[in-house]
mmCIF file of C-alpha atoms and ligand atoms in Angstrom:
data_model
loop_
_atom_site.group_PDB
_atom_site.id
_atom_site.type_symbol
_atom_site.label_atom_id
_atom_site.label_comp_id
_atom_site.label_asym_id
_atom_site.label_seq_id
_atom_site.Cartn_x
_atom_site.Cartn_y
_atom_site.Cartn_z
ATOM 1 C CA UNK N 1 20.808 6.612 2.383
ATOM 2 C CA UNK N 2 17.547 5.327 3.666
ATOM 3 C CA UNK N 3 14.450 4.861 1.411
ATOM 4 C CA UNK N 4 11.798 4.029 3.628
ATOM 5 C CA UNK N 5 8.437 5.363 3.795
ATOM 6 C CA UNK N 6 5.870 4.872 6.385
ATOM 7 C CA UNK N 7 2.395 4.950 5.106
ATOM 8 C CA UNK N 8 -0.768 4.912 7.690
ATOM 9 C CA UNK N 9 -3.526 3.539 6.646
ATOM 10 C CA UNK N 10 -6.801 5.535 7.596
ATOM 11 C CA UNK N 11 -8.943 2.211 7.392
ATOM 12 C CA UNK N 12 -7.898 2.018 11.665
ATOM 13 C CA UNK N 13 -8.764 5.919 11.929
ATOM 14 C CA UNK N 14 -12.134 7.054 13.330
ATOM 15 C CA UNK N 15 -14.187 7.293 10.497
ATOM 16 C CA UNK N 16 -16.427 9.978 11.870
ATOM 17 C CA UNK N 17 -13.203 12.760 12.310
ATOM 18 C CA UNK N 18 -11.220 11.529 8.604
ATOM 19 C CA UNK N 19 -10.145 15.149 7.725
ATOM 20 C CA UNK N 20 -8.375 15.541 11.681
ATOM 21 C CA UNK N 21 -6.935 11.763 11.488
ATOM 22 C CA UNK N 22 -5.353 12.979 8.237
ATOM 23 C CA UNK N 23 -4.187 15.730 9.912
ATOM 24 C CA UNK N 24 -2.333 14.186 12.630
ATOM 25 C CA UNK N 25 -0.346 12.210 10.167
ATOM 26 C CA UNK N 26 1.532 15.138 8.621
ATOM 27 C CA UNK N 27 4.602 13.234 9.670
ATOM 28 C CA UNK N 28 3.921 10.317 7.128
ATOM 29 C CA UNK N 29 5.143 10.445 3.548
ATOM 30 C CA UNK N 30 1.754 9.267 2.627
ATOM 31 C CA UNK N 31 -1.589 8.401 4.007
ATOM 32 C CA UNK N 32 -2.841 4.786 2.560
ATOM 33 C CA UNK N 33 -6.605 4.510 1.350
ATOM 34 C CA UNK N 34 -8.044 0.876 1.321
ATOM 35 C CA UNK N 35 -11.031 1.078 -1.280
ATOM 36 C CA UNK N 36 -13.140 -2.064 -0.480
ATOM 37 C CA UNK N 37 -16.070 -3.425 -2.548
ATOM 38 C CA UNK N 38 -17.313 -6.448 -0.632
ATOM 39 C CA UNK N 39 -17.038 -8.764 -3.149
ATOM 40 C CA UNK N 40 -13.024 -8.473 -3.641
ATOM 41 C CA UNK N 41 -12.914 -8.765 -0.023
ATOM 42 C CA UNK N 42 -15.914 -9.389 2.541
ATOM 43 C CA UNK N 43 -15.483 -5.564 3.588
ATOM 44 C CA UNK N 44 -16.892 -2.232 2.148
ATOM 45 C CA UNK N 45 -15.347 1.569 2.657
ATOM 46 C CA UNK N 46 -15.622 4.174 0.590
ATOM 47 C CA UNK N 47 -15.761 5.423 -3.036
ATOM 48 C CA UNK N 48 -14.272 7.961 -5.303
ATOM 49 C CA UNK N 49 -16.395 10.290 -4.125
ATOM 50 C CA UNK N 50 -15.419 10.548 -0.564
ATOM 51 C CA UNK N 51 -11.495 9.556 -1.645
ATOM 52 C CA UNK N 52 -11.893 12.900 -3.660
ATOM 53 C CA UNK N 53 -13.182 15.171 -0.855
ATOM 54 C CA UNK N 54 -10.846 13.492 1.577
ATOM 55 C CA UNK N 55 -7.483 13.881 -0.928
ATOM 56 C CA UNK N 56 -8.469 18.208 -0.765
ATOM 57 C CA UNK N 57 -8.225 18.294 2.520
ATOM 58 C CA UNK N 58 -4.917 15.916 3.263
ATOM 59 C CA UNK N 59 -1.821 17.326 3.848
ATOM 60 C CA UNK N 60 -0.044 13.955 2.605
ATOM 61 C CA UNK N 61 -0.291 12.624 -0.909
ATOM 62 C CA UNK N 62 -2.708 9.548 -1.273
ATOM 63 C CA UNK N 63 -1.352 6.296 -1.729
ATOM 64 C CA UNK N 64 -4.795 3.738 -2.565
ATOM 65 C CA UNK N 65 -5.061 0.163 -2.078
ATOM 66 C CA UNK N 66 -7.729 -1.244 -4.792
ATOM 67 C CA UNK N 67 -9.627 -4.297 -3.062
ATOM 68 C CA UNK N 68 -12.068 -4.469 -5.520
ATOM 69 C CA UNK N 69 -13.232 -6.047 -9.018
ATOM 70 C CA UNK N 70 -13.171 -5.196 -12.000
ATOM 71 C CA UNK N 71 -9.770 -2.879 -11.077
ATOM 72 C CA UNK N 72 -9.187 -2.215 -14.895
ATOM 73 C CA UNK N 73 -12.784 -0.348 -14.947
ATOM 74 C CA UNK N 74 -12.560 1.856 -11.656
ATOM 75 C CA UNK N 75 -8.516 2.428 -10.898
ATOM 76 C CA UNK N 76 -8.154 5.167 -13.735
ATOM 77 C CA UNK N 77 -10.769 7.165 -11.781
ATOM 78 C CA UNK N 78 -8.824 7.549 -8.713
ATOM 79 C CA UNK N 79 -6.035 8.776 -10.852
ATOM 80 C CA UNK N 80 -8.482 11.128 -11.911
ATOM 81 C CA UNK N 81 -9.500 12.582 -8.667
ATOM 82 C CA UNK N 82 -5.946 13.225 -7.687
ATOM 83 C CA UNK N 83 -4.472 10.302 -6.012
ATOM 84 C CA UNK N 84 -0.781 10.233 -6.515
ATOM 85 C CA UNK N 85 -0.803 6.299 -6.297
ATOM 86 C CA UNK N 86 -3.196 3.695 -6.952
ATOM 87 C CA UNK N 87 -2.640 -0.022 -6.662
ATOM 88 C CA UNK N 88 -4.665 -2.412 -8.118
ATOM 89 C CA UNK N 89 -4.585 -6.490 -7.333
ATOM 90 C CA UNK N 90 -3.279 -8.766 -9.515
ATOM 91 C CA UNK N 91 -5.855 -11.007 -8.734
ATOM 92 C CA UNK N 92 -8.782 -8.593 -9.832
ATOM 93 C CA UNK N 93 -7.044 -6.950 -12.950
ATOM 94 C CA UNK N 94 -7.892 -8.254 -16.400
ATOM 95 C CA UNK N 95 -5.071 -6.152 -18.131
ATOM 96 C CA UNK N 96 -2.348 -5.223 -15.679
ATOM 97 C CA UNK N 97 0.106 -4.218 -18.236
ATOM 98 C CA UNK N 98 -2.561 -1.460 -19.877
ATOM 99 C CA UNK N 99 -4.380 -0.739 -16.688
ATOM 100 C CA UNK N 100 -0.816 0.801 -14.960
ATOM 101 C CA UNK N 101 0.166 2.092 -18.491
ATOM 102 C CA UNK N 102 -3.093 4.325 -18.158
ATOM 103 C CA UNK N 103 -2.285 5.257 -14.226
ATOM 104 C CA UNK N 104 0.611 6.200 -15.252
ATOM 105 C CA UNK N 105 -0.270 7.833 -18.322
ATOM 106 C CA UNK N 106 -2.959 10.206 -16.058
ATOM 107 C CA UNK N 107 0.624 10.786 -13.863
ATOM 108 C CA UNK N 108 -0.306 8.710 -10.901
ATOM 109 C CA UNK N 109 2.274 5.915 -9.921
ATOM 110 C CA UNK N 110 0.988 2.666 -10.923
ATOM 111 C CA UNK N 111 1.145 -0.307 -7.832
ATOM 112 C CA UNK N 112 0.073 -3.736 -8.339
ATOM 113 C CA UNK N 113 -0.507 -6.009 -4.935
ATOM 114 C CA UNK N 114 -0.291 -9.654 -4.577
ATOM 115 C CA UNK N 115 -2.510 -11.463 -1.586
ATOM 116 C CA UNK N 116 -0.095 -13.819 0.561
ATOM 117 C CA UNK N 117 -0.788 -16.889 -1.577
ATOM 118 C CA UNK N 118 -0.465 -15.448 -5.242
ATOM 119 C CA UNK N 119 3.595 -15.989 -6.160
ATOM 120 C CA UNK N 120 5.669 -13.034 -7.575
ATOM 121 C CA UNK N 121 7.006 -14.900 -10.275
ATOM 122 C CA UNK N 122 4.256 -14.474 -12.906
ATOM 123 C CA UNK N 123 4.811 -10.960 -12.659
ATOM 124 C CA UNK N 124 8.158 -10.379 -12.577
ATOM 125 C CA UNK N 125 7.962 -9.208 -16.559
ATOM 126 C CA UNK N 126 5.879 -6.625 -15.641
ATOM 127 C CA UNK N 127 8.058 -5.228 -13.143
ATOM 128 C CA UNK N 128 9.132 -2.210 -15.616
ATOM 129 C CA UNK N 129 5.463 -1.229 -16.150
ATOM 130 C CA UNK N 130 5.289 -0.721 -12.232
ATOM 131 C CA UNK N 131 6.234 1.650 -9.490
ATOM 132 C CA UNK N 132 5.233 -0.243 -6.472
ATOM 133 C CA UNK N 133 4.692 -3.923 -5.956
ATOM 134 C CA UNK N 134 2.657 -4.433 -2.771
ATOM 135 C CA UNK N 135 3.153 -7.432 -1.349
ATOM 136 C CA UNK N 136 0.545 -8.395 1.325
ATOM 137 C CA UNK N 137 1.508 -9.674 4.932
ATOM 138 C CA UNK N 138 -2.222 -10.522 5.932
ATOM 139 C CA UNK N 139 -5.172 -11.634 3.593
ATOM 140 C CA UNK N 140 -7.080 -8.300 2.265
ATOM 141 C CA UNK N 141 -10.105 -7.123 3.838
ATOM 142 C CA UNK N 142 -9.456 -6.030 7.378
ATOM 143 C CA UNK N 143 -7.323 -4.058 9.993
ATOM 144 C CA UNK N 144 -5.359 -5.690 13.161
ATOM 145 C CA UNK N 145 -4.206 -8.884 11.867
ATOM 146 C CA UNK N 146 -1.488 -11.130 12.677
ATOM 147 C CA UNK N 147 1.940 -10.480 9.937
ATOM 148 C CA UNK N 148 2.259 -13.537 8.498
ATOM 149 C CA UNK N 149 5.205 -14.961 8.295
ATOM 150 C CA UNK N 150 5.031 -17.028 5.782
ATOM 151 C CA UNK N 151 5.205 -14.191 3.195
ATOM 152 C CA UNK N 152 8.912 -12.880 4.000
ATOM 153 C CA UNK N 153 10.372 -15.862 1.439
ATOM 154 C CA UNK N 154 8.267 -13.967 -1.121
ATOM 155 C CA UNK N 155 9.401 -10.722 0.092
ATOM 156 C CA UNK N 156 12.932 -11.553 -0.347
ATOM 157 C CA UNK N 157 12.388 -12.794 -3.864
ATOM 158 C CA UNK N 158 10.444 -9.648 -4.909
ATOM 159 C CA UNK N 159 12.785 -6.840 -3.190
ATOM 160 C CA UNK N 160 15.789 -9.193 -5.017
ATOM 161 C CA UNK N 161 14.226 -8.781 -8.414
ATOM 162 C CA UNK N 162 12.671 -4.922 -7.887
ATOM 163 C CA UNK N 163 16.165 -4.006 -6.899
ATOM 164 C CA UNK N 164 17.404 -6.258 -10.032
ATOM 165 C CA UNK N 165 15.265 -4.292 -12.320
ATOM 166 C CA UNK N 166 16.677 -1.545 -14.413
ATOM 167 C CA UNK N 167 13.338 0.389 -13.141
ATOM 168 C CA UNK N 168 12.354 1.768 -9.834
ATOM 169 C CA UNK N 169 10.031 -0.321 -8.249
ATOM 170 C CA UNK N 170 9.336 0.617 -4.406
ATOM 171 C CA UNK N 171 8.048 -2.767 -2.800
ATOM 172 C CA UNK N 172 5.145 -2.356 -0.351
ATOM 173 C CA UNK N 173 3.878 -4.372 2.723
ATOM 174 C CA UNK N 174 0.540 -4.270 4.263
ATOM 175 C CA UNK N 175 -0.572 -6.011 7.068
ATOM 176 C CA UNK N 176 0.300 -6.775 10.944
ATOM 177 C CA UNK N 177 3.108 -4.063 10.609
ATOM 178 C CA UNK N 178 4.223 -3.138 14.006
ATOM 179 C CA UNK N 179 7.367 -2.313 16.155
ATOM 180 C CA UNK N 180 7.256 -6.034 16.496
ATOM 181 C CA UNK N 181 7.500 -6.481 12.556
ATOM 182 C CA UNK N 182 8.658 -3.918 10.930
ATOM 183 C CA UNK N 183 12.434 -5.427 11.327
ATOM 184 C CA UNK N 184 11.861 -8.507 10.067
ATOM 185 C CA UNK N 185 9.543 -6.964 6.524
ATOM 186 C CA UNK N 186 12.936 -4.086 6.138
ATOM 187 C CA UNK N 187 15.340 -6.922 6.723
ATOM 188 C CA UNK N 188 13.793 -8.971 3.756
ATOM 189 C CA UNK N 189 14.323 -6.129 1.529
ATOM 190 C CA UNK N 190 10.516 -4.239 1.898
ATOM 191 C CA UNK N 191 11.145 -0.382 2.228
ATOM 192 C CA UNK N 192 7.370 1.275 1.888
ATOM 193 C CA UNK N 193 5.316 0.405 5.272
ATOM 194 C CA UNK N 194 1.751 0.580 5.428
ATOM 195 C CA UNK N 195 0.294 0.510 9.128
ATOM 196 C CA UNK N 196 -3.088 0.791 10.283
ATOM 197 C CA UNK N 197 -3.731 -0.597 13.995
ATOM 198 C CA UNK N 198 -0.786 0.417 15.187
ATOM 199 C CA UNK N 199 -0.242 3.736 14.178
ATOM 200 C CA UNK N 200 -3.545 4.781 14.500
ATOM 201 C CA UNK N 201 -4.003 2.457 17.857
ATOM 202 C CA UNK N 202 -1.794 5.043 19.504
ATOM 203 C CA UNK N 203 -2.270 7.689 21.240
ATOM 204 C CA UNK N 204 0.066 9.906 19.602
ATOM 205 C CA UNK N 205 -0.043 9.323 15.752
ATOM 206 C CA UNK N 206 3.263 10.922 15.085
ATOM 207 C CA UNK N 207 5.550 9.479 17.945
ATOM 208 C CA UNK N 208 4.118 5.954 16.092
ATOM 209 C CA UNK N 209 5.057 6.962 12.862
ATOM 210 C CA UNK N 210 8.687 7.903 14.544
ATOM 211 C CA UNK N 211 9.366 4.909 16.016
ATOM 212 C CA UNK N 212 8.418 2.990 13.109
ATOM 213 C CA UNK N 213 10.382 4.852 10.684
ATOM 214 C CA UNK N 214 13.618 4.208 13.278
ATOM 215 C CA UNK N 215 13.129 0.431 13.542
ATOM 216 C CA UNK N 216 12.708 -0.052 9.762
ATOM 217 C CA UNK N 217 15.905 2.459 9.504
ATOM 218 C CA UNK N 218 17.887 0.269 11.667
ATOM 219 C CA UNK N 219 16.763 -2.881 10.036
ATOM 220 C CA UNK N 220 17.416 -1.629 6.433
ATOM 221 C CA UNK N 221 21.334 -0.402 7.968
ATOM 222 C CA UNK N 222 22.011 -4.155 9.159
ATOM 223 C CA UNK N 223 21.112 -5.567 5.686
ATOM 224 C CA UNK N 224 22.841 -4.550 2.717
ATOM 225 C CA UNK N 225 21.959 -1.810 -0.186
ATOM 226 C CA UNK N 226 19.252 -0.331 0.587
HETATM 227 C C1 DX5 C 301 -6.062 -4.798 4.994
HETATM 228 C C2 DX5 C 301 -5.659 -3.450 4.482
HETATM 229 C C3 DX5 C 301 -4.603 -2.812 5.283
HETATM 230 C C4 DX5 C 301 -4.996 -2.542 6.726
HETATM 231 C C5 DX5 C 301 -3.771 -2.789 7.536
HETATM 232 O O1 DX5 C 301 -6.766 -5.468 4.031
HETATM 233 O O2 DX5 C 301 -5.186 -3.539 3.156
HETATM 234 O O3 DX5 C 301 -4.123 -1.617 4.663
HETATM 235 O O4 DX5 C 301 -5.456 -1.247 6.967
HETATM 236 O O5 DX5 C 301 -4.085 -2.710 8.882
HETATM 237 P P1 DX5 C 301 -3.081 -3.164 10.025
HETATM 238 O O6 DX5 C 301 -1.836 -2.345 9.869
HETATM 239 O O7 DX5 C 301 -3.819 -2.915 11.272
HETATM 240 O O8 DX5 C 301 -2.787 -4.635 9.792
HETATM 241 ZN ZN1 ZN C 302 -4.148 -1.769 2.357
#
């Protein structure tokens, strides 16, 4: 049985039609919100207040990516305004363990991400407070970059110990996910699969999504457990 779960994120979608580009990816089993504060990253999107108005109109639950500081302050509000998921960063959270206790205590799942040079190990303890790890295959802050390889090692180590864990911790990459990619990510163990460019790069949103969801499927069959 296959887990996987493609997740577009609307950060590649034309930012002056949000509610349509939401629309055409009724075929995903989530859309994924990057909330940027230019000082996290050097790039700046939106708020809660347009995350709210967007989340009424989407016909797919809202997975957000927190690139911002100060993550214990802001997350709970996103949980507030209906997201189903909100990840914070590791990096930018000054109580990780209370800040997803209180996601998940407002019943949003709580998701903590790790930038390509911040190891898993640290965190591994928390693992049971979680329900997503993200584990990012480019550096935060924009669209259309290169996967980087050098993250699968910590991609293996992570799905080894989410799968370990008594508790069900779905383990998220974002970045440079492609029909190039996506095999390599599922074969290391990742089964939630955010993509930007190239779902939204395509013509037709939901063939993309398809042919995604089939490569990752494929992948996941060839490896074991999953
Ligand atoms: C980058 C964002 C990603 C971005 C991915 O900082 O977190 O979610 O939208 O875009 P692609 O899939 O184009 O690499
Ligand atoms: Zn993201």
């Amino acid at each position: 049985m296959s887990h996987v779960r493609i997740h577009p994120s609307i950060l590649s979608a034309d930012f002056a039609r949000l509610g349509e580009e939401l629309a055409a990816v009724e075929s995903a089993d989530a859309a994924h919100i990057d909330v940027m504060d230019n000082h996290f990253v050097p790039n700046l999107t939106w708020g809660p207040a347009v995350v709210e108005r967007l989340r009424q109109v989407s016909p797919v639950p809202f997975d957000v990516h927190l690139m911002i500081d100060d993550a214990d302050r802001w997350a709970p509000r996103y949980a507030e305004i209906g997201c189903e998921s909100v990840t914070f960063h590791a990096e930018a959270a000054i109580a990780p363990i209370k800040l997803a206790r209180e996601l998940r205590s407002q019943d949003a799942r709580a998701g903590m991400a790790l930038r390509p040079a911040t190891p898993v190990e640290p965190y591994l303890d928390l693992l049971p407070e979680l329900d997503l790890l993200l584990v990012m295959t480019v550096e935060p802050g924009f669209g259309g970059q290169s996967f980087l390889d050098v993250t699968l090692p910590k991609i293996r180590r992570a799905a080894e110990a989410t799968r370990g864990s008594s508790a069900q911790v779905a383990l998220q990459v974002d970045g440079g996910i492609s029909e190039s990619t996506i095999e390599r990510a599922a074969e290391a163990g990742a089964d939630v699969f955010v993509a930007g460019s190239s779902v939204y790069g395509a013509e037709d949103r939901a063939a993309a999504i398809g042919a995604l969801r089939e490569r990752a499927r494929a992948a996941c069959g060839l490896g074991a457990a999953r």
